[in-house]
CSV table of C-alpha atoms in Angstrom, one decimal:
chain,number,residue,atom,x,y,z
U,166,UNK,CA,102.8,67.9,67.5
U,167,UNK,CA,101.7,71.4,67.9
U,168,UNK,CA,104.9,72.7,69.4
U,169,UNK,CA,106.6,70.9,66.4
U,170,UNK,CA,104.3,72.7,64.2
U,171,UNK,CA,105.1,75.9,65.7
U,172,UNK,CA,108.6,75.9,65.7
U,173,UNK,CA,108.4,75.2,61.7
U,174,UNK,CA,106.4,78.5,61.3
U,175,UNK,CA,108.7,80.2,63.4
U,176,UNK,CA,111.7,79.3,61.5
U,177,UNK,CA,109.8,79.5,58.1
U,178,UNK,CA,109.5,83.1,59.0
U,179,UNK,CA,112.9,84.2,59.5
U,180,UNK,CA,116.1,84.1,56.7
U,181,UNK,CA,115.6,80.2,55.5
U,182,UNK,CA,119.7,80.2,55.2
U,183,UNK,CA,120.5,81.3,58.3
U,184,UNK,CA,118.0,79.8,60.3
U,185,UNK,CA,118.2,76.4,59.1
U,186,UNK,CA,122.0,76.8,59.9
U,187,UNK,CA,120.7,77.8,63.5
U,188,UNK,CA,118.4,75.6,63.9
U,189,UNK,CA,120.2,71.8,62.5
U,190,UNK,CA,123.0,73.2,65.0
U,191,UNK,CA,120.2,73.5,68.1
U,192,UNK,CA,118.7,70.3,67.1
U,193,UNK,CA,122.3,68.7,66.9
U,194,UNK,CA,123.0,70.1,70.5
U,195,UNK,CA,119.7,68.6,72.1
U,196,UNK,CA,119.9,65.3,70.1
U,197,UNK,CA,123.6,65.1,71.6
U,198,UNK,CA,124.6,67.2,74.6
U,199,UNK,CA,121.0,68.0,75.5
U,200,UNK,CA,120.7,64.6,78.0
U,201,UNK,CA,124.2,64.9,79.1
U,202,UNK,CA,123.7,68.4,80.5
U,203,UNK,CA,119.9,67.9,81.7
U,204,UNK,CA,121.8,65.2,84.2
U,205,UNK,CA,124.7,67.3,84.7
U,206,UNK,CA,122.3,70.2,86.2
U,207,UNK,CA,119.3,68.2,87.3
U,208,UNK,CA,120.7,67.3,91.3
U,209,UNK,CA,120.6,71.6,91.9
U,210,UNK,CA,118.1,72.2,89.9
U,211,UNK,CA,115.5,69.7,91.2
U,212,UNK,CA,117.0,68.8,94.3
U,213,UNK,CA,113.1,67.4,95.4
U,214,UNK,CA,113.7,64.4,92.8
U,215,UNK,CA,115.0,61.1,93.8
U,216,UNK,CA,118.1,59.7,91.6
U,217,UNK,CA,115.8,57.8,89.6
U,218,UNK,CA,113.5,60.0,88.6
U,219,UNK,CA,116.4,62.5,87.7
U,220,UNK,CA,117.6,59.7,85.5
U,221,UNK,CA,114.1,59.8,84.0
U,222,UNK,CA,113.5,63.3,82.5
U,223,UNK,CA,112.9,63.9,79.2
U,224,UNK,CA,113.5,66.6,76.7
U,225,UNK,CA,110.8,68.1,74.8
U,226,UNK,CA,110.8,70.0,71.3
U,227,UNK,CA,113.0,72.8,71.4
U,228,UNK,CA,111.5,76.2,71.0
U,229,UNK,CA,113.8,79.3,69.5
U,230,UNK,CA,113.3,82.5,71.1
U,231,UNK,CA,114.9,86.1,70.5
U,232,UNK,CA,116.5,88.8,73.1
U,233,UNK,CA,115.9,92.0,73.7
U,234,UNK,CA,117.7,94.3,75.3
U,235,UNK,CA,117.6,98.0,77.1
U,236,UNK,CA,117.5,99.6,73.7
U,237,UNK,CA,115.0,97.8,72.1
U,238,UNK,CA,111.7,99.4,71.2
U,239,UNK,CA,109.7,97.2,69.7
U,240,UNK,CA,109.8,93.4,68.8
U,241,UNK,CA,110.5,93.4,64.9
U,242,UNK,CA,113.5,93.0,63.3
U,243,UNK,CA,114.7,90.4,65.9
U,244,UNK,CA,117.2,88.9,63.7
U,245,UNK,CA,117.7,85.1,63.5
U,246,UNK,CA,117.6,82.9,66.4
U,247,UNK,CA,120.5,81.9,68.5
U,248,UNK,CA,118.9,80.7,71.5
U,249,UNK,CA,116.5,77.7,71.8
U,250,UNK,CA,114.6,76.2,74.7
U,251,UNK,CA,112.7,73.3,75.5
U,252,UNK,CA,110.5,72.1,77.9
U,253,UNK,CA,112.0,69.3,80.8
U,254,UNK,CA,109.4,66.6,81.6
U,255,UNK,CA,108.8,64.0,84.1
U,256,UNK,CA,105.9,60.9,83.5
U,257,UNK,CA,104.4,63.6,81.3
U,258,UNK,CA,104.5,66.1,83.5
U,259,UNK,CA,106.4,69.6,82.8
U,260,UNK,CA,109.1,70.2,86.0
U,261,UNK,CA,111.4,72.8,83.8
U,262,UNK,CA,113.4,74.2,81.0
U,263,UNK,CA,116.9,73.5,79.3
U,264,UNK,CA,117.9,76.2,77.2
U,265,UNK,CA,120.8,76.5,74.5
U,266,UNK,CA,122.4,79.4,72.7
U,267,UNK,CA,124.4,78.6,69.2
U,268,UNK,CA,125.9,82.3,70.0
U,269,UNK,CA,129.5,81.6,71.3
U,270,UNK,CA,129.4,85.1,72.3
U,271,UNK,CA,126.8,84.8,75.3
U,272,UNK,CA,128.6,83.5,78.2
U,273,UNK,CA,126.0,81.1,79.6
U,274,UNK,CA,124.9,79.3,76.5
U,275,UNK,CA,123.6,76.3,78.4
U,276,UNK,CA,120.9,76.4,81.2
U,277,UNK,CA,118.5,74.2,83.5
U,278,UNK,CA,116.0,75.9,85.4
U,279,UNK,CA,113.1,74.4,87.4
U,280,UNK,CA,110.0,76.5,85.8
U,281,UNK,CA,107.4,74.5,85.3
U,282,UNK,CA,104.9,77.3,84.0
U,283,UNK,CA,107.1,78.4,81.3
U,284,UNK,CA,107.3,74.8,79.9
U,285,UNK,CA,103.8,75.1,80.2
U,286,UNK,CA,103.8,77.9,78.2
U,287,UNK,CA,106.0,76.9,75.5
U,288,UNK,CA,103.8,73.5,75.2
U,289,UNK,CA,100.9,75.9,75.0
U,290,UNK,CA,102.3,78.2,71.9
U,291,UNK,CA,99.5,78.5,69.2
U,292,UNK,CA,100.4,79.1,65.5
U,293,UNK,CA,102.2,82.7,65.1
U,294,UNK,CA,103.4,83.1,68.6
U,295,UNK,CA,106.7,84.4,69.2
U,296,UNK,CA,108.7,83.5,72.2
U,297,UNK,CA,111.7,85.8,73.2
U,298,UNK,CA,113.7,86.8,76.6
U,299,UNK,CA,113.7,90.4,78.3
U,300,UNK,CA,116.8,91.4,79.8
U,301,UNK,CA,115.0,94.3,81.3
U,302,UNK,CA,112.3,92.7,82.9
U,303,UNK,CA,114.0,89.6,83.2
U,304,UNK,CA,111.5,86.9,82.1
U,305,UNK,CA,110.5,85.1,79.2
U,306,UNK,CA,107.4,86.5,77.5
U,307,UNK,CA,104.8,85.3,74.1
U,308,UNK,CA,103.8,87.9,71.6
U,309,UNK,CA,100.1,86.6,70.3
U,310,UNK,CA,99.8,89.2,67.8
U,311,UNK,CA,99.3,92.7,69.5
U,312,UNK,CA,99.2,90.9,73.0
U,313,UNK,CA,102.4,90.4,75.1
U,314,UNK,CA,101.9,87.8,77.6
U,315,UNK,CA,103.8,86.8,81.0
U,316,UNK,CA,105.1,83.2,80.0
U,317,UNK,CA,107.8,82.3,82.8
U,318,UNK,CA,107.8,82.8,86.6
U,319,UNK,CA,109.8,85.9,86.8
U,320,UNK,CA,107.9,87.3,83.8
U,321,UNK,CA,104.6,86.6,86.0
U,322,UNK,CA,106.1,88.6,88.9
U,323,UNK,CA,106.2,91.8,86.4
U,324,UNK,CA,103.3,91.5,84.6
U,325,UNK,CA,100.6,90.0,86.4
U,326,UNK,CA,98.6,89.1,82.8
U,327,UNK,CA,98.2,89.8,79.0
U,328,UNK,CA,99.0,93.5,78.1
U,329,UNK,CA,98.8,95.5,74.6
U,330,UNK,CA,103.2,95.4,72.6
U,331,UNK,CA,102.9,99.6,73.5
U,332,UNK,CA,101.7,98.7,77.2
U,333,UNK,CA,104.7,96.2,77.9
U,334,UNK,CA,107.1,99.0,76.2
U,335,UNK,CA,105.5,101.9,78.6
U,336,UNK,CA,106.4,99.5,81.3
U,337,UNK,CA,109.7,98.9,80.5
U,338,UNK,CA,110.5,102.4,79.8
U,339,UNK,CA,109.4,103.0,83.7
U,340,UNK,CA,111.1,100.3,84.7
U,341,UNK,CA,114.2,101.6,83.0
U,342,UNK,CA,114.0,105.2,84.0
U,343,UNK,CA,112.7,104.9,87.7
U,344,UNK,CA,114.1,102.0,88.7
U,345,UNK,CA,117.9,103.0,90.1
U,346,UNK,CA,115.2,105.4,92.0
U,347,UNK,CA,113.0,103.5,93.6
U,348,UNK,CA,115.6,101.2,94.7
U,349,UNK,CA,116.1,103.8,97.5
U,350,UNK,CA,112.6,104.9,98.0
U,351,UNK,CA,112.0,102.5,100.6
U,352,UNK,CA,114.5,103.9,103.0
U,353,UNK,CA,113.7,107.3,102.8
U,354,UNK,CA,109.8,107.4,104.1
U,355,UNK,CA,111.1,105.6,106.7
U,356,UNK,CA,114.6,106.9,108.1
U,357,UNK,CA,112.6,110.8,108.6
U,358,UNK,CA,110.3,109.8,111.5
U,359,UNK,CA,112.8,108.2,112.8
U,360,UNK,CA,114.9,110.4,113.1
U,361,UNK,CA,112.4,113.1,114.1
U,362,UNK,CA,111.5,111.3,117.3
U,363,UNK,CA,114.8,110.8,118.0
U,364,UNK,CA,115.4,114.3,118.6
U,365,UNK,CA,112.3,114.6,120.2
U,366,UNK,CA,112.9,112.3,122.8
U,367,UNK,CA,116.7,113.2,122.9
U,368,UNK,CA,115.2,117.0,123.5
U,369,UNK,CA,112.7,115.5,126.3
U,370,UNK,CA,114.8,113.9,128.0
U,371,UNK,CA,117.2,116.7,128.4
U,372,UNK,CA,114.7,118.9,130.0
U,373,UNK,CA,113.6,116.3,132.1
U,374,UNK,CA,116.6,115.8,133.7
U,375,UNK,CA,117.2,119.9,133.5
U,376,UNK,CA,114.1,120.0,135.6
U,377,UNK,CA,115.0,117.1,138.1
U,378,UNK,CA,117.6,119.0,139.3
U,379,UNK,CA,116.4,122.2,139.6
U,380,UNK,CA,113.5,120.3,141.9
U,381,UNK,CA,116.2,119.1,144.3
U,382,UNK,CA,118.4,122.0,144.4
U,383,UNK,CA,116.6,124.7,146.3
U,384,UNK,CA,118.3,127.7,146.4
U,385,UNK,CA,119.8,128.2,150.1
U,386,UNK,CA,122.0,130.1,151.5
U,387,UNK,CA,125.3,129.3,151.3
U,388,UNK,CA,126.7,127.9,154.8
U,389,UNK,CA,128.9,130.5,156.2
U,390,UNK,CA,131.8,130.0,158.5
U,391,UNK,CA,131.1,129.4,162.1
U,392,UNK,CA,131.6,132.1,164.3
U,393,UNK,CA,134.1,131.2,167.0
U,394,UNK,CA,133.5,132.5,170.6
U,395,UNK,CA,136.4,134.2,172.4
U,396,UNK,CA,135.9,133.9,175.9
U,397,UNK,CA,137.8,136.8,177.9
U,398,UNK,CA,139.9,135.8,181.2
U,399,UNK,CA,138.7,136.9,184.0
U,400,UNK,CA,140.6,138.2,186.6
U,401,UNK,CA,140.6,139.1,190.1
U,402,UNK,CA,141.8,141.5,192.3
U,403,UNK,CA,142.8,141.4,195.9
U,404,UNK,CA,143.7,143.8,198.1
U,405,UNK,CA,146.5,145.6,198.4
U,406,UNK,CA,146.2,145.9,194.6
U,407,UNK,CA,147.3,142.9,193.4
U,408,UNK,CA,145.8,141.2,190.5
U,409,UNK,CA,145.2,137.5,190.7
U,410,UNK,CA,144.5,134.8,188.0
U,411,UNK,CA,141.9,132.7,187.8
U,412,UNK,CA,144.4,129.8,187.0
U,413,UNK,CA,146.3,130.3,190.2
């Protein structure tokens, strides 16, 4: 009943035309294609479920919510809604999401996703929230008046709790400005020791082995060539003046 409630302020808000346009078409899309598709996706998306209790989830009350993008500022002027989301439940118990755009132009108007905490969330909207989708930080997100608060998983993992609408711009901005930089942070602190003690130990070893061979090769004399001894012939004389050889 609340979410029902809710959703009526919501729309009540925006360009009546226009949104009622918007919204018939969303509510037309659940009533109709919203069960077809919830089976269509439910064997990936809850994988944990047995056939029958696939067969046995049920579509809540469709929620709209707004995009923004890199260059959006603030959260005003949002324009009407094209894409509306409801919560996926089992024996009472929220499992996920189905979400539908009426925007031909996005290219994945339909989607199942198994996030329990941001059906939660959605179930949980008081009067005068907004729900809407950050491409940027890539979750799904409440504004309660001048409070932005972290409604889906991924949303959780960027913003751990509630924060003022200028906090969660300050955060994109950073996110937007440093992140291509940080994506290469980690690598850097890392790769320059590394690299250091390699030459280090490149340079150690080098004298090491420099000085391993300098250890066993004294310096000695270089061997010169042996000296060969000529033996003279000796030879004898007789008497009478003639000379005799020793090999005679």
């Amino acid at each position: 009943m609340r979410a029902a409630l809710t959703l009526l302020l919501f729309l009540a808000a925006m360009l009546p035309g226009a949104v009622a346009h918007a919204s018939t078409d969303a509510r037309a899309w659940f009533d109709n294609e919203g069960e077809a598709t919830l089976q269509s996706f439910a064997p990936t998306t809850f994988p944990d479920l047995s056939e029958e209790e696939r067969a046995q989830l049920t579509i809540g009350v469709p929620v709209p919510f707004a995009t923004i993008d890199e260059i959006a500022t603030n959260l005003s002027g949002e324009g009407e809604p094209t894409n509306f989301i409801a919560p996926v439940s089992l024996d009472g118990t929220v499992v996920g999401v189905i979400s539908h755009s009426v925007d031909e132009a996005t290219e994945e108007t339909d989607r199942v996703v198994a996030d329990a905490r941001l059906g939660e969330m959605m179930m949980a909207m008081e009067d005068g929230d907004h729900l809407f989708y950050d491409t940027v930080l890539d979750g799904h997100f409440i504004r309660r008046g001048n409070q932005i608060i972290p409604a889906s998983e991924a949303a959780l993992d960027r913003l751990a709790g509630s924060t003022s609408v200028d906090m969660f711009f300050g955060l994109r901005a950073e996110i937007m400005t440093e992140g291509p930089v940080t994506a290469v942070q980690p690598n850097q602190p890392e790769s320059t020791p590394v690299l250091l003690v390699t030459i280090l130990l490149a340079l150690f070893l080098f004298f090491t082995l420099v000085l391993t061979w300098l250890r066993r090769s004294p310096v000695e004399p270089l061997p010169s060539t042996p000296v060969r001894k000529h033996f003279r012939e000796v030879r004898f004389y007789r008497r009478g003046g003639t000379r005799v050889h020793t090999d005679d």
